[in-house]
Amino acid sequence: MIKKIPEDTKWFHFKNVNPKGLRTTDCVVRGLAGALNQEWETTYKEVFELGLKLCRPPEDDVVVEKYLQSKGAIKIGQPKTTSGTKLYGQEVCDLIQTGKFVDNDGVVLPYKNYYLNLGSGHAACIVDGKIQDIWNSSFEKAGKMWAIPQGGIYDYE
């Protein structure tokens, strides 16, 4: 049975970078590949090799963080309001789309691409202010995030 493709929204765009179109548990690889604008196969191989070197599973937080650092990503941490409330994916996308997504020092983050954790145990990417994934996780709380400078920046001025 073919699963129904979820509709695009203001905060979500269906995109499956898995080369066989599989909708499986490869969210870390899909999210990294999408955020870094890389082929799924390249990302899978590089993350797997790093995990092997570190003796950790490829989806382990340590592996993912070291991989993102090696690609020049900037760790943002978990986005929150000024009062400390955690943001949902939709709220993060709104802030990116309107040029109001800021780091902990109040500096606007103008990047087009981000890798983020969502909910409990999911990962995805944000490209041009929309979560790109095989299911709409925009209603989940955003966890740790990384900005991808080589994905481009917005000119909000």
Tab-separated table of C-alpha atoms in Angstrom:
chain	number	residue	atom	x	y	z
A	1	MET	CA	0.000	0.000	0.000
A	2	ILE	CA	1.329	3.453	-0.942
A	3	LYS	CA	1.255	5.943	1.898
A	4	LYS	CA	-0.485	9.222	1.230
A	5	ILE	CA	1.893	12.135	0.740
A	6	PRO	CA	1.169	14.792	3.374
A	7	GLU	CA	0.056	18.186	2.112
A	8	ASP	CA	2.436	21.118	2.131
A	9	THR	CA	1.724	23.810	4.704
A	10	LYS	CA	3.195	27.172	5.640
A	11	TRP	CA	5.774	25.280	7.755
A	12	PHE	CA	6.189	21.943	5.944
A	13	HIS	CA	7.201	20.684	2.505
A	14	PHE	CA	7.176	16.979	1.622
A	15	LYS	CA	10.586	15.914	0.405
A	16	ASN	CA	12.134	12.475	0.479
A	17	VAL	CA	15.847	12.432	-0.355
A	18	ASN	CA	16.081	8.657	0.120
A	19	PRO	CA	17.214	7.462	-3.342
A	20	LYS	CA	14.723	4.583	-3.357
A	21	GLY	CA	11.919	6.767	-2.037
A	22	LEU	CA	11.675	4.675	1.115
A	23	ARG	CA	9.803	6.125	4.059
A	24	THR	CA	11.832	4.482	6.760
A	25	THR	CA	13.762	5.292	9.940
A	26	ASP	CA	16.583	7.152	8.195
A	27	CYS	CA	15.551	10.584	9.493
A	28	VAL	CA	19.056	11.543	10.650
A	29	VAL	CA	20.539	10.871	7.210
A	30	ARG	CA	17.594	12.553	5.421
A	31	GLY	CA	17.828	15.592	7.701
A	32	LEU	CA	21.587	15.929	7.322
A	33	ALA	CA	21.486	15.421	3.557
A	34	GLY	CA	18.700	17.980	3.159
A	35	ALA	CA	20.289	20.598	5.410
A	36	LEU	CA	23.717	20.179	3.837
A	37	ASN	CA	22.323	19.903	0.285
A	38	GLN	CA	24.122	16.593	-0.247
A	39	GLU	CA	23.211	13.273	-1.781
A	40	TRP	CA	21.664	10.769	0.645
A	41	GLU	CA	24.281	8.128	-0.269
A	42	THR	CA	27.217	10.487	0.391
A	43	THR	CA	25.763	11.547	3.724
A	44	TYR	CA	24.998	7.973	4.778
A	45	LYS	CA	28.523	6.805	3.947
A	46	GLU	CA	30.252	9.714	5.711
A	47	VAL	CA	28.108	9.483	8.856
A	48	PHE	CA	28.461	5.700	8.996
A	49	GLU	CA	32.252	5.925	8.643
A	50	LEU	CA	32.441	8.565	11.398
A	51	GLY	CA	30.256	6.412	13.641
A	52	LEU	CA	32.515	3.425	12.979
A	53	LYS	CA	35.593	5.514	13.845
A	54	LEU	CA	33.956	6.692	17.098
A	55	CYS	CA	32.480	3.218	17.895
A	56	ARG	CA	28.983	4.722	18.064
A	57	PRO	CA	25.838	4.248	15.977
A	58	PRO	CA	25.598	6.717	13.065
A	59	GLU	CA	22.509	8.405	14.559
A	60	ASP	CA	24.222	8.976	17.948
A	61	ASP	CA	24.211	12.629	19.051
A	62	VAL	CA	28.022	12.665	19.356
A	63	VAL	CA	28.423	11.380	15.783
A	64	VAL	CA	25.882	13.846	14.388
A	65	GLU	CA	27.430	16.800	16.220
A	66	LYS	CA	30.980	15.947	15.087
A	67	TYR	CA	29.726	15.415	11.537
A	68	LEU	CA	27.962	18.783	11.467
A	69	GLN	CA	31.030	20.510	12.932
A	70	SER	CA	33.176	18.954	10.196
A	71	LYS	CA	30.822	20.513	7.640
A	72	GLY	CA	31.047	24.009	9.173
A	73	ALA	CA	27.640	23.989	10.856
A	74	ILE	CA	27.027	26.350	13.770
A	75	LYS	CA	25.437	24.856	16.888
A	76	ILE	CA	22.504	26.931	18.075
A	77	GLY	CA	21.140	24.706	20.824
A	78	GLN	CA	17.438	24.480	21.601
A	79	PRO	CA	15.448	27.516	20.472
A	80	LYS	CA	13.371	29.115	23.236
A	81	THR	CA	11.412	32.286	23.859
A	82	THR	CA	12.917	35.055	25.984
A	83	SER	CA	10.970	33.605	28.939
A	84	GLY	CA	12.560	30.172	28.377
A	85	THR	CA	9.592	28.401	26.779
A	86	LYS	CA	10.563	25.800	24.186
A	87	LEU	CA	9.459	26.543	20.627
A	88	TYR	CA	7.554	24.260	18.287
A	89	GLY	CA	8.761	23.611	14.743
A	90	GLN	CA	6.027	25.892	13.380
A	91	GLU	CA	7.219	28.759	15.570
A	92	VAL	CA	10.829	28.295	14.505
A	93	CYS	CA	9.747	28.299	10.839
A	94	ASP	CA	7.681	31.470	11.365
A	95	LEU	CA	10.692	33.225	12.915
A	96	ILE	CA	12.977	32.143	10.070
A	97	GLN	CA	10.433	33.182	7.426
A	98	THR	CA	10.031	36.641	8.971
A	99	GLY	CA	13.730	37.245	9.675
A	100	LYS	CA	13.249	37.166	13.450
A	101	PHE	CA	15.062	33.933	14.337
A	102	VAL	CA	17.774	34.944	16.807
A	103	ASP	CA	20.566	33.210	18.693
A	104	ASN	CA	20.997	33.383	22.476
A	105	ASP	CA	22.718	36.771	22.121
A	106	GLY	CA	19.789	38.277	20.211
A	107	VAL	CA	21.592	38.259	16.853
A	108	VAL	CA	19.391	37.469	13.857
A	109	LEU	CA	20.307	34.159	12.222
A	110	PRO	CA	19.879	34.752	8.482
A	111	TYR	CA	20.644	31.202	7.339
A	112	LYS	CA	18.417	29.343	4.882
A	113	ASN	CA	19.314	25.800	6.007
A	114	TYR	CA	19.143	24.203	9.442
A	115	TYR	CA	19.370	20.702	10.898
A	116	LEU	CA	17.231	20.094	13.979
A	117	ASN	CA	15.879	17.531	16.366
A	118	LEU	CA	12.116	17.484	16.796
A	119	GLY	CA	9.965	15.834	19.425
A	120	SER	CA	11.455	12.745	20.989
A	121	GLY	CA	13.865	11.056	18.654
A	122	HIS	CA	13.170	12.661	15.286
A	123	ALA	CA	15.462	14.743	13.078
A	124	ALA	CA	14.768	16.873	10.014
A	125	CYS	CA	15.989	19.898	8.127
A	126	ILE	CA	14.583	23.354	7.571
A	127	VAL	CA	15.205	24.836	4.143
A	128	ASP	CA	13.868	28.288	3.274
A	129	GLY	CA	11.799	28.387	6.458
A	130	LYS	CA	10.012	25.050	5.935
A	131	ILE	CA	10.625	21.668	7.479
A	132	GLN	CA	11.415	19.292	4.626
A	133	ASP	CA	10.642	15.697	5.491
A	134	ILE	CA	8.470	12.673	4.728
A	135	TRP	CA	5.922	13.610	7.409
A	136	ASN	CA	4.825	16.878	8.947
A	137	SER	CA	6.660	17.211	12.256
A	138	SER	CA	6.158	20.994	12.497
A	139	PHE	CA	3.852	20.545	15.506
A	140	GLU	CA	6.650	18.885	17.525
A	141	LYS	CA	8.874	20.803	19.955
A	142	ALA	CA	12.189	21.839	18.442
A	143	GLY	CA	15.308	20.464	20.073
A	144	LYS	CA	18.959	21.109	19.318
A	145	MET	CA	19.581	22.984	16.081
A	146	TRP	CA	22.506	23.727	13.822
A	147	ALA	CA	22.706	26.482	11.200
A	148	ILE	CA	24.300	25.580	7.876
A	149	PRO	CA	26.154	28.647	6.533
A	150	GLN	CA	26.956	27.065	3.160
A	151	GLY	CA	23.205	26.645	2.592
A	152	GLY	CA	23.021	30.379	1.943
A	153	ILE	CA	21.738	33.377	3.845
A	154	TYR	CA	18.744	35.677	3.540
A	155	ASP	CA	19.100	39.383	2.957
A	156	TYR	CA	16.345	40.757	5.212
A	157	GLU	CA	17.289	44.399	4.756
